[in-house]
Tab-separated table of C-alpha atoms in Angstrom:
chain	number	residue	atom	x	y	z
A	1	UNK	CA	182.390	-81.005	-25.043
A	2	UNK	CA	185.573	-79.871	-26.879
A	3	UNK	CA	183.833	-80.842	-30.023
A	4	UNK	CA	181.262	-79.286	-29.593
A	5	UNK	CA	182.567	-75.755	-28.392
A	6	UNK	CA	184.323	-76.176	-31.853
A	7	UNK	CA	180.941	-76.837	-33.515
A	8	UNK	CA	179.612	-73.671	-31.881
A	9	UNK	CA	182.271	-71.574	-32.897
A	10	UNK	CA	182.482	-72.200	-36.496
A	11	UNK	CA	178.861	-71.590	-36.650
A	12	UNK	CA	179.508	-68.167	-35.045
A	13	UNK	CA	182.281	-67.652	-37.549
A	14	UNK	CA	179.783	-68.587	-40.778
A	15	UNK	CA	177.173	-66.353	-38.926
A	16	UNK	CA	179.707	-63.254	-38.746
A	17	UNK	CA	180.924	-64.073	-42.298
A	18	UNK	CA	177.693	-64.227	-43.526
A	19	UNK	CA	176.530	-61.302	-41.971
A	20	UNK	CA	179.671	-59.647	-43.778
A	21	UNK	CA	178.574	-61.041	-47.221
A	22	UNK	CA	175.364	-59.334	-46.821
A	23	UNK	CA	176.185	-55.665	-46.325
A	24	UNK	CA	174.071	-53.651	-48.925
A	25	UNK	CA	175.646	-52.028	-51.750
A	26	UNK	CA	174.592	-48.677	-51.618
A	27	UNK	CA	173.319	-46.259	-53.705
A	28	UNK	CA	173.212	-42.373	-53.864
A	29	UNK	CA	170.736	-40.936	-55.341
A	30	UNK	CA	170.261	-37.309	-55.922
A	31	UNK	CA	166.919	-36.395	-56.317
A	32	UNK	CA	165.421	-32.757	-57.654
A	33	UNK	CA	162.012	-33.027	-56.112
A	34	UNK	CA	162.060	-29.349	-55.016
A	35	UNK	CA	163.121	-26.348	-56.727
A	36	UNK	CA	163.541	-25.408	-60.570
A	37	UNK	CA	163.396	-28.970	-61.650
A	38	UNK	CA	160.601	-30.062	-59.259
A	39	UNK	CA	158.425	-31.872	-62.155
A	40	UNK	CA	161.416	-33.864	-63.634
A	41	UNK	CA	162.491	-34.850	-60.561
A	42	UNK	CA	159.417	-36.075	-59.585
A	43	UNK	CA	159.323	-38.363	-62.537
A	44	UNK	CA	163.078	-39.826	-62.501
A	45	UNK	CA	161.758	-40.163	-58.790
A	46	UNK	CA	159.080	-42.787	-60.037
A	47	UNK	CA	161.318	-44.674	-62.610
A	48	UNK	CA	164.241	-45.238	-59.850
A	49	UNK	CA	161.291	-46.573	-57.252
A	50	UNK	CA	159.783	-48.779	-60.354
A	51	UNK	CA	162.586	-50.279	-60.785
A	52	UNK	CA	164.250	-50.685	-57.317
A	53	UNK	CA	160.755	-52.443	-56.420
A	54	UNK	CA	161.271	-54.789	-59.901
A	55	UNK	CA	164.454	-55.891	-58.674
A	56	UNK	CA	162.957	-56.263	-54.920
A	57	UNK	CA	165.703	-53.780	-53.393
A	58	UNK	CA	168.415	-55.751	-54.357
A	59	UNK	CA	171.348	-55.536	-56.771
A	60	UNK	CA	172.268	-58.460	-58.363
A	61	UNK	CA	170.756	-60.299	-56.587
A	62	UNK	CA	172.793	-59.100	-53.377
A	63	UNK	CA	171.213	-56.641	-50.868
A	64	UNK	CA	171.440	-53.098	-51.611
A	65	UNK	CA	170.266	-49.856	-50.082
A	66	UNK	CA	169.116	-46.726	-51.575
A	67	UNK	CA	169.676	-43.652	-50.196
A	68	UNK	CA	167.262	-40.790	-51.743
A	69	UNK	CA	167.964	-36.947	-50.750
A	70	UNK	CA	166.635	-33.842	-52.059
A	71	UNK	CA	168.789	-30.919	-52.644
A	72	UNK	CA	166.659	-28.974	-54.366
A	73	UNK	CA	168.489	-28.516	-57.278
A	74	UNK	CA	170.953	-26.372	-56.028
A	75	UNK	CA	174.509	-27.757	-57.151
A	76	UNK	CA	176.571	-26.350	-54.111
A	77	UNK	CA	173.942	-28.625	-51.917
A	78	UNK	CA	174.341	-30.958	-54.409
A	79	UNK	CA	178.379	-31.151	-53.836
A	80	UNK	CA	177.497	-31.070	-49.699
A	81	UNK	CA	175.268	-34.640	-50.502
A	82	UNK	CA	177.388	-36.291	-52.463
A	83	UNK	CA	180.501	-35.457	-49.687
A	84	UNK	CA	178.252	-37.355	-47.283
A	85	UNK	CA	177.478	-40.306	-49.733
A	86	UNK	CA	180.909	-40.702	-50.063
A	87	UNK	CA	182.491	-40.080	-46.371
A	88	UNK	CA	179.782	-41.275	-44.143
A	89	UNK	CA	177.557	-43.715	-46.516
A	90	UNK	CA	180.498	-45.412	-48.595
A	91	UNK	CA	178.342	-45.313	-51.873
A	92	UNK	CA	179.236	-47.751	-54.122
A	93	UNK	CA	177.422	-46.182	-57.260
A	94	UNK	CA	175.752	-42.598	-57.924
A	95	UNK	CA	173.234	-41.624	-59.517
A	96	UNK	CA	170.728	-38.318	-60.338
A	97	UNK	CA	170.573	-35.027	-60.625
A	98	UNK	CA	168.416	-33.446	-63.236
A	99	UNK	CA	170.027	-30.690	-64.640
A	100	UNK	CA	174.339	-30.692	-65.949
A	101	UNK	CA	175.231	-27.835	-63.686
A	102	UNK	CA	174.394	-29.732	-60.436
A	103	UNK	CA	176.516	-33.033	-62.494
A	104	UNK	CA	179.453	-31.034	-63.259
A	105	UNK	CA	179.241	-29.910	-59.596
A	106	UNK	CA	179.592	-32.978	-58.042
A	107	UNK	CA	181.590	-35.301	-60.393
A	108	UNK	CA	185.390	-34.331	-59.686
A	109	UNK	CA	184.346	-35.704	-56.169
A	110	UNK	CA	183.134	-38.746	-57.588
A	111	UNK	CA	185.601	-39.324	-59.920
A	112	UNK	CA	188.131	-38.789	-57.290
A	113	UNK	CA	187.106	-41.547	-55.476
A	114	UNK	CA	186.499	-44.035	-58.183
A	115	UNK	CA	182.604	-43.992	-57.692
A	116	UNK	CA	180.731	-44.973	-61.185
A	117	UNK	CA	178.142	-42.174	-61.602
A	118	UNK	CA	175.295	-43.478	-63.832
A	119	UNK	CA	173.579	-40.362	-65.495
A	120	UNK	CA	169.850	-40.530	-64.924
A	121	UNK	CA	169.293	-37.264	-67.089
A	122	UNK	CA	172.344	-34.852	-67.796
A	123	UNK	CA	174.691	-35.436	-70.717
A	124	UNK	CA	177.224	-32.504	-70.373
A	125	UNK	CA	179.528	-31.903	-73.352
A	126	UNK	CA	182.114	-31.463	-71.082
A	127	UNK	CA	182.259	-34.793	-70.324
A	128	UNK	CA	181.673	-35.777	-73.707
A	129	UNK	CA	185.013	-34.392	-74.714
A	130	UNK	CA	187.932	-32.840	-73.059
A	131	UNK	CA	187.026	-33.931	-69.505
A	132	UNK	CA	185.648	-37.611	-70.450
A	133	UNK	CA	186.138	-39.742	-67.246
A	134	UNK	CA	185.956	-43.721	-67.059
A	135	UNK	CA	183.642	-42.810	-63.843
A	136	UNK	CA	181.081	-41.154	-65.856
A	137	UNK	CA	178.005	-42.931	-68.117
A	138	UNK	CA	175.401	-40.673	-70.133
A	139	UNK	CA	172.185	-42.011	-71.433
A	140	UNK	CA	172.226	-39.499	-74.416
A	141	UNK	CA	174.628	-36.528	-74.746
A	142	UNK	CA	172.512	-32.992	-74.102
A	143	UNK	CA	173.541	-31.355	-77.779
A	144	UNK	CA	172.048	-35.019	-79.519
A	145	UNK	CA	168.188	-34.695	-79.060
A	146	UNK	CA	168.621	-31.467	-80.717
A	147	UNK	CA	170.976	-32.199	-83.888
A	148	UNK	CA	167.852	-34.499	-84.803
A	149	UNK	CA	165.652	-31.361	-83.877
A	150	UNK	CA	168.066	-29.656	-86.279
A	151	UNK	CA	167.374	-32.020	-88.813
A	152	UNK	CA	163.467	-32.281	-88.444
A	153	UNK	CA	163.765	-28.427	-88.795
A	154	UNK	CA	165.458	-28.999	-92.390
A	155	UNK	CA	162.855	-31.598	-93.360
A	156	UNK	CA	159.993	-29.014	-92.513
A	157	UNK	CA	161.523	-26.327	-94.580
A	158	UNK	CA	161.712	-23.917	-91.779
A	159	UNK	CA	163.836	-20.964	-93.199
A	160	UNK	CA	163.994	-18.476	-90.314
A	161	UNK	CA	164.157	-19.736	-86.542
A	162	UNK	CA	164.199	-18.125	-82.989
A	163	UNK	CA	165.983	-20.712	-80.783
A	164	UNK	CA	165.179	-20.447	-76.545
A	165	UNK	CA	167.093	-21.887	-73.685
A	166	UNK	CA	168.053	-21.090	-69.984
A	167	UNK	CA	171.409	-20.104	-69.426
A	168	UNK	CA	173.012	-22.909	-67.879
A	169	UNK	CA	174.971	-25.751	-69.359
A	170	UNK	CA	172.402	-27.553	-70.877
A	171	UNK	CA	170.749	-24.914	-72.304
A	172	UNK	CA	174.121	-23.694	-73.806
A	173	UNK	CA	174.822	-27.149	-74.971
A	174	UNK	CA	171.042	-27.714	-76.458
A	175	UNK	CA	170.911	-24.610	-78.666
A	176	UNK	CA	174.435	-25.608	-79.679
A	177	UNK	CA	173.222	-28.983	-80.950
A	178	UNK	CA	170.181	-27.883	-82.962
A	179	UNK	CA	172.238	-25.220	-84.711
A	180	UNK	CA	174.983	-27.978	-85.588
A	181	UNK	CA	172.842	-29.929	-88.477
A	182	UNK	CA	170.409	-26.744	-88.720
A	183	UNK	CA	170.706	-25.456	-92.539
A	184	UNK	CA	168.741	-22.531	-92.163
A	185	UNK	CA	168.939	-18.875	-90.440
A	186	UNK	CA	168.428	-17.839	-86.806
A	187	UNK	CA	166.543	-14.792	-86.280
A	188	UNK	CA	167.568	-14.582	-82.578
A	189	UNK	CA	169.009	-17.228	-80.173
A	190	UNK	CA	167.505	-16.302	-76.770
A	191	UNK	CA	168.556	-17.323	-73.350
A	192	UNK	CA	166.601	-16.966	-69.973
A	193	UNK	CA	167.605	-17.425	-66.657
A	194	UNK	CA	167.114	-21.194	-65.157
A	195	UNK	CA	163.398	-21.372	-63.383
A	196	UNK	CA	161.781	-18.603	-65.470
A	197	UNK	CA	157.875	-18.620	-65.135
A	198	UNK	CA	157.090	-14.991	-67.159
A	199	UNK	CA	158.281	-15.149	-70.569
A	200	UNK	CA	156.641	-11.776	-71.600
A	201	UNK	CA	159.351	-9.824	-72.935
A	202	UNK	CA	161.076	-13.000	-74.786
A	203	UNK	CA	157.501	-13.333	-76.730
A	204	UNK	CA	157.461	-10.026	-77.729
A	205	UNK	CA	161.188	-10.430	-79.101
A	206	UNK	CA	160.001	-13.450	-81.116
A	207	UNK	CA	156.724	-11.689	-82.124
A	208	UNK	CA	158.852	-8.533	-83.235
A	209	UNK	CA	161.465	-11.354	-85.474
A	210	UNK	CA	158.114	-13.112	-87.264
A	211	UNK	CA	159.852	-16.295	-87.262
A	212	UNK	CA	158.766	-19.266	-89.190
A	213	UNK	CA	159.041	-21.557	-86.439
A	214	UNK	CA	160.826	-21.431	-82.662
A	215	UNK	CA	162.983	-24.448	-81.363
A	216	UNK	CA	162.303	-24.036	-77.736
A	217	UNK	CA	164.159	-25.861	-74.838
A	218	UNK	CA	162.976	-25.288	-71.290
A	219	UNK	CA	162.252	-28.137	-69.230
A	220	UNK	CA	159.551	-29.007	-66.702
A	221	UNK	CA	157.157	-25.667	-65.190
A	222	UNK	CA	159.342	-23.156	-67.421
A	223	UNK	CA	158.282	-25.082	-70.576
A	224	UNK	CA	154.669	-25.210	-69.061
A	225	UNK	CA	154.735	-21.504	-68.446
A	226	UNK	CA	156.584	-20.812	-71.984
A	227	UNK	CA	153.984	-22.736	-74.075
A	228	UNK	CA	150.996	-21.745	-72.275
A	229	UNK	CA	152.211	-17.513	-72.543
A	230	UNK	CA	153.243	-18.219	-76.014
A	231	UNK	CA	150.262	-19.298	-76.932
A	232	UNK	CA	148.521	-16.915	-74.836
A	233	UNK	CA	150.024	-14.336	-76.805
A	234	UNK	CA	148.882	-15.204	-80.029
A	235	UNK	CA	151.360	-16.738	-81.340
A	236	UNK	CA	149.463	-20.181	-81.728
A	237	UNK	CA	150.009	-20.429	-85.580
A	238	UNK	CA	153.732	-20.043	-84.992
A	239	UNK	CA	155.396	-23.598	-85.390
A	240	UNK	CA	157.129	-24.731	-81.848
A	241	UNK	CA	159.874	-27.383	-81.745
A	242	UNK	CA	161.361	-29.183	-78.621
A	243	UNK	CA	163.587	-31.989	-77.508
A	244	UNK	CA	161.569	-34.249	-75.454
A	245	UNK	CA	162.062	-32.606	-72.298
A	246	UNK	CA	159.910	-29.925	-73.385
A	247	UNK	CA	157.305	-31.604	-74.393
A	248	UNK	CA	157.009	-34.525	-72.283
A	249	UNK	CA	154.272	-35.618	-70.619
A	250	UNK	CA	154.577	-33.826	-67.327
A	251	UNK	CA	154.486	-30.624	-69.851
A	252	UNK	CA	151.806	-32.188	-71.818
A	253	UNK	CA	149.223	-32.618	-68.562
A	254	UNK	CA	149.847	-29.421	-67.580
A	255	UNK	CA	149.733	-27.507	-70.701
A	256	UNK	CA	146.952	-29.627	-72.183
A	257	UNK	CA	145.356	-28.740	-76.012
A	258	UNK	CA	147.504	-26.131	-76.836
A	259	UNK	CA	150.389	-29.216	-76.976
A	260	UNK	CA	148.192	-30.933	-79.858
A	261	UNK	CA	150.440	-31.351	-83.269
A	262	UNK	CA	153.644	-30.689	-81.291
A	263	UNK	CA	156.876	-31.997	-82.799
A	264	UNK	CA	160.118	-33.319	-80.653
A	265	UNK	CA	162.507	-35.949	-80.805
A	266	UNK	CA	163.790	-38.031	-78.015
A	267	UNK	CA	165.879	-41.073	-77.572
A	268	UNK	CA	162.654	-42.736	-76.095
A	269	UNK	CA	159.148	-43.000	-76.403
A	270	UNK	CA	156.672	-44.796	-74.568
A	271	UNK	CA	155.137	-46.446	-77.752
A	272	UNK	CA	158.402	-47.958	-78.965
A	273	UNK	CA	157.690	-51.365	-80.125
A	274	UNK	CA	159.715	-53.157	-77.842
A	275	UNK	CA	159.051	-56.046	-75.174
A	276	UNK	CA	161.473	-54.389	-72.153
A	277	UNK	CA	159.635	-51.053	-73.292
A	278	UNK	CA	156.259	-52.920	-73.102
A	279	UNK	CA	157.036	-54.046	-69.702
A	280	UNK	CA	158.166	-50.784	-68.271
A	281	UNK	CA	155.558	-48.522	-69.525
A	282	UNK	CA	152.812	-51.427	-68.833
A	283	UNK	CA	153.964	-51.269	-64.982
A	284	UNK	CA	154.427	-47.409	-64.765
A	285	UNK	CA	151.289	-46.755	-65.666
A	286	UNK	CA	150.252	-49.768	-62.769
A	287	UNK	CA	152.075	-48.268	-59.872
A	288	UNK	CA	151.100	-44.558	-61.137
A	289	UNK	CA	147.569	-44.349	-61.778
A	290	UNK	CA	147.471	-45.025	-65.483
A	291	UNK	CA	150.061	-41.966	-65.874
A	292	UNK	CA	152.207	-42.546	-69.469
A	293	UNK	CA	156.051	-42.484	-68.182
A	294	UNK	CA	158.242	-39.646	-69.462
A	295	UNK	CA	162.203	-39.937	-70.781
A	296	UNK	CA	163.099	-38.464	-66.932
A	297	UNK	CA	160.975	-41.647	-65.550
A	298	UNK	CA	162.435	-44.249	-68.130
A	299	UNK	CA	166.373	-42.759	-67.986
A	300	UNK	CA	166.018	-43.547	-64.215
A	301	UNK	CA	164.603	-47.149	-64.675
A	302	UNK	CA	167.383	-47.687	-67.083
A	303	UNK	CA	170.071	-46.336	-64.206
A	304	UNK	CA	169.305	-48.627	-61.470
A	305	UNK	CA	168.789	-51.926	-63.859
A	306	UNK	CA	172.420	-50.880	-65.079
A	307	UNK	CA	173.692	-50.717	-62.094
A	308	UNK	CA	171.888	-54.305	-61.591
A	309	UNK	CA	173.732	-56.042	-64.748
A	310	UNK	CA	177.242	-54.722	-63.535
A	311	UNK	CA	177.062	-56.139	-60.319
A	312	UNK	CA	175.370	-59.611	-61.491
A	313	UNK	CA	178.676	-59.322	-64.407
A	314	UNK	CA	181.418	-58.437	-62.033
A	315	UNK	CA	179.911	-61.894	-59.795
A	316	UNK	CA	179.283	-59.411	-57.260
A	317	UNK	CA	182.805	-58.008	-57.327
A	318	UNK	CA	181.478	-54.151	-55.848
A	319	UNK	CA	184.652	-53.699	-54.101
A	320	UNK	CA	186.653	-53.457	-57.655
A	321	UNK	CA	186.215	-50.011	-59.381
A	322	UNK	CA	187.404	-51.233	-62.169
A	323	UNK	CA	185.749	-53.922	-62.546
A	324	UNK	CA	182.247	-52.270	-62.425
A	325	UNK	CA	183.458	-49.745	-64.820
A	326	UNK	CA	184.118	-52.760	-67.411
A	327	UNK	CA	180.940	-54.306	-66.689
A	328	UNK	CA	179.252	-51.232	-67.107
A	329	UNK	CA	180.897	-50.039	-70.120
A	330	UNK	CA	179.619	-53.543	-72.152
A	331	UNK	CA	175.752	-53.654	-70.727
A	332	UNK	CA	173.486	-56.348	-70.765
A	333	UNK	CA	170.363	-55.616	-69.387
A	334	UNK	CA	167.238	-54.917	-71.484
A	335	UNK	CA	167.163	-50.862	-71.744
A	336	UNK	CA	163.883	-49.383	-72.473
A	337	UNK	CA	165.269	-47.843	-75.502
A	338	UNK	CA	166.336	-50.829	-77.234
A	339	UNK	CA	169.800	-51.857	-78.361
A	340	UNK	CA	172.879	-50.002	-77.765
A	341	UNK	CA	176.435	-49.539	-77.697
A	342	UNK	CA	178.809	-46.940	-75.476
A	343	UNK	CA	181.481	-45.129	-77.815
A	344	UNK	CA	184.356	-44.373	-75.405
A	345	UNK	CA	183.797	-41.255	-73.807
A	346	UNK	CA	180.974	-43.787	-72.565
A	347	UNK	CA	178.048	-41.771	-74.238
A	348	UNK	CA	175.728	-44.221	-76.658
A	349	UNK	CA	175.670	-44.473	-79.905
A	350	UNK	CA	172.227	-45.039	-80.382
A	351	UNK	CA	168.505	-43.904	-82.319
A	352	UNK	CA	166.875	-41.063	-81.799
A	353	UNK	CA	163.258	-40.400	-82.572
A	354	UNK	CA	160.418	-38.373	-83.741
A	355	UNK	CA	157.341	-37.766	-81.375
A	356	UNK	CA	154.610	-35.942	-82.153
A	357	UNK	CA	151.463	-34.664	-79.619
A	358	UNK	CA	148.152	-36.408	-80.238
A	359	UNK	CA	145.569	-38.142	-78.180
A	360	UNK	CA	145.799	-41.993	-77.539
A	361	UNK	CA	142.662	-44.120	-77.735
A	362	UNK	CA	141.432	-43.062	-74.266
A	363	UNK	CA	141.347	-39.512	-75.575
A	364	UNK	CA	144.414	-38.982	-73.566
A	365	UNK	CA	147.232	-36.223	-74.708
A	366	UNK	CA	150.026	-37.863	-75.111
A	367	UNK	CA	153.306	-38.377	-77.290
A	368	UNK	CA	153.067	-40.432	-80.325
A	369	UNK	CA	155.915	-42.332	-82.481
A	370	UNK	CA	156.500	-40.763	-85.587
A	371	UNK	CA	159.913	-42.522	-87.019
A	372	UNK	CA	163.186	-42.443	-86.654
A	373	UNK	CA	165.579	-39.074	-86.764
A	374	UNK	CA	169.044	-40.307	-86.162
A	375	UNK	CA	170.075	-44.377	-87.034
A	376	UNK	CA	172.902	-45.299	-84.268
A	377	UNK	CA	173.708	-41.944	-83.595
A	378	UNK	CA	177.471	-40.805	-81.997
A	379	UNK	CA	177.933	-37.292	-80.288
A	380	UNK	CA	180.011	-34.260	-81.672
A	381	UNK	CA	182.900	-34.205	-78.806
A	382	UNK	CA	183.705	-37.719	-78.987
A	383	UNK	CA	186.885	-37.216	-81.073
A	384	UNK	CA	188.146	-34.663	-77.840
A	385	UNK	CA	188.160	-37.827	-75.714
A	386	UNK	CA	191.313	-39.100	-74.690
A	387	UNK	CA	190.287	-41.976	-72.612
């Protein structure tokens, strides 16, 4: 009898232990599926649920739960998530938003508690530089996609520009990129508020400076309401150039023609010969009704499976800060993008690429691979980093 009492409470014992071992790691993840970056959202959205379903909700092969909240991309709500992620939830990684105002909102909280905040979009110069953080990973740094917009600018002979962006961070840090490798003159540098929809008086400014091309970057419905008004307004011979964001393919649907021819460059495209690439896009357009993925959907994929490798790395070690932070900092998963390396503000050094607006076999608008831009690629505030 003895015995077995003993039998019955060492299986108790394993059974509490085990039940222990299997507490999910969990994930916060801000999500902008309302508001001014509604579309984006939507499609970062997608990518995080193709790959959480790839991996079969786990993390390493250990359970793990995601927890999804809008805030409507509002960065004070944004700061009010996170503060429950972290008190109440016990997050072990964060990840999300969309735009670098709502990420510079809620990262000194983050950072503060040693919580590894995977950028599925924003790439803040901020913390590029000065206020790098060993917390923090960007997927591309905002000012990058637009140095190699600078530089396609050059190539095309484009003398006199009018360059467009909200006023926010990003938008501050985008025009600041194109105008860094940009060799010509600027007729006017514009700025609009963040969720513009009536770009009227702006196209009469650039009709009034007769540009020879605008370099235009406004995500999501304002870049669907800029290109469709611009267009509108006669301006159709005018040459446009974007970073991806403005002319992905949530843009592209929406807009539809009038998007034929258009240049932008991107660290990603959907046609990039790879096999992880292959895979992705091949199951995206499975789950999502033949829909091509945009950079917003494939950033997010790439998120959650690095989040994946650094747990399977650390052998499972989630309760060590530091250790994730290594693991993370030296990834081994399979990105989307190909091959890359973090310099050590931890933004990659990596390609970035030419994309141009044409219609796929189907007769479907979509983004096409043009060639490379940028060959292993490093950002401009690296050298500000003292980490």
């Amino acid at each position: 009898m003895f015995k077995l009492k003993n039998a019955a409470l060492a299986l108790a014992l394993c059974g509490a232990l085990g039940a222990q071992a299997a507490d999910p790691i969990k994930v916060g993840i801000a999500l902008d599926i309302s508001g001014p970056f509604a579309a984006a959202g939507a499609e970062a959205r997608d990518g995080f649920d193709l790959a959480i379903d790839k991996l079969g909700g786990k993390l390493g092969g250990q359970p793990a739960e995601f927890l999804k909240t809008d805030f409507a991309g509002n960065p004070e709500q944004a700061t009010q998530l996170v503060t429950r992620y972290l008190q109440r939830d016990k997050i072990t990684f964060f990840t999300g938003p969309i735009a670098s105002n709502s990420a510079l909102a809620v990262a000194p909280a983050l950072f503060a508690a040693k919580v590894p905040f995977i950028s599925s979009n924003p790439g803040p110069s901020q913390f590029a530089g000065k206020q790098c953080n060993p917390y923090f990973f960007g997927q591309y740094q905002n000012d990058t996609y637009d140095e190699a917009a600078g530089k396609l600018a050059n190539e095309k002979g484009y003398k006199n520009m009018v360059i467009i962006a909200p006023n926010y961070p990003a938008g501050k840090d985008h025009l600041n990129g194109f105008k860094r490798l940009y060799k010509g003159g600027l007729k006017d540098e514009i700025y609009t508020k963040v969720g513009q929809i009536d770009y009227a008086a702006e196209i009469a400014q650039i009709r009034a400076a007769k540009p020879d091309a605008v370099f235009f970057f406004l995500p999501g419905a304002m870049g669907i309401n800029f290109v469709k008004q611009f267009v509108g307004g006669g301006l159709k011979d005018v040459p446009l150039i974007a970073p991806g964001f403005s002319a992905d393919q949530d843009v592209i649907q929406a807009v539809g023609e009038p998007m034929l021819g258009l240049y932008n460059t991107a660290h990603w495209t959907h046609d990039l010969p790879l096999p992880a690439n292959a895979e992705f896009v091949s199951a995206f357009r499975k789950k999502y009704d033949g829909r091509y993925p945009t950079v917003y959907a494939a950033m997010a994929y790439d998120a959650i499976l690095a989040m994946d490798a650094a747990v399977r790395d650390t052998g499972g070690k989630t309760d060590s800060p530091e250790a994730l932070v290594k693991a993370l900092s030296t990834p081994s998963f399979k990105s989307v993008r190909g091959e890359f390396t973090y310099a050590r503000n931890h933004y990659p050094v990596q390609d970035y690429y030419l994309r141009v607006v044409e219609k796929d076999a189907d007769g479907k608008l979509t983004n096409k691979l043009v060639g490379k831009v940028l060959e292993k690629h490093q950002d401009a505030y690296v050298a500000e980093c003292a980490m």
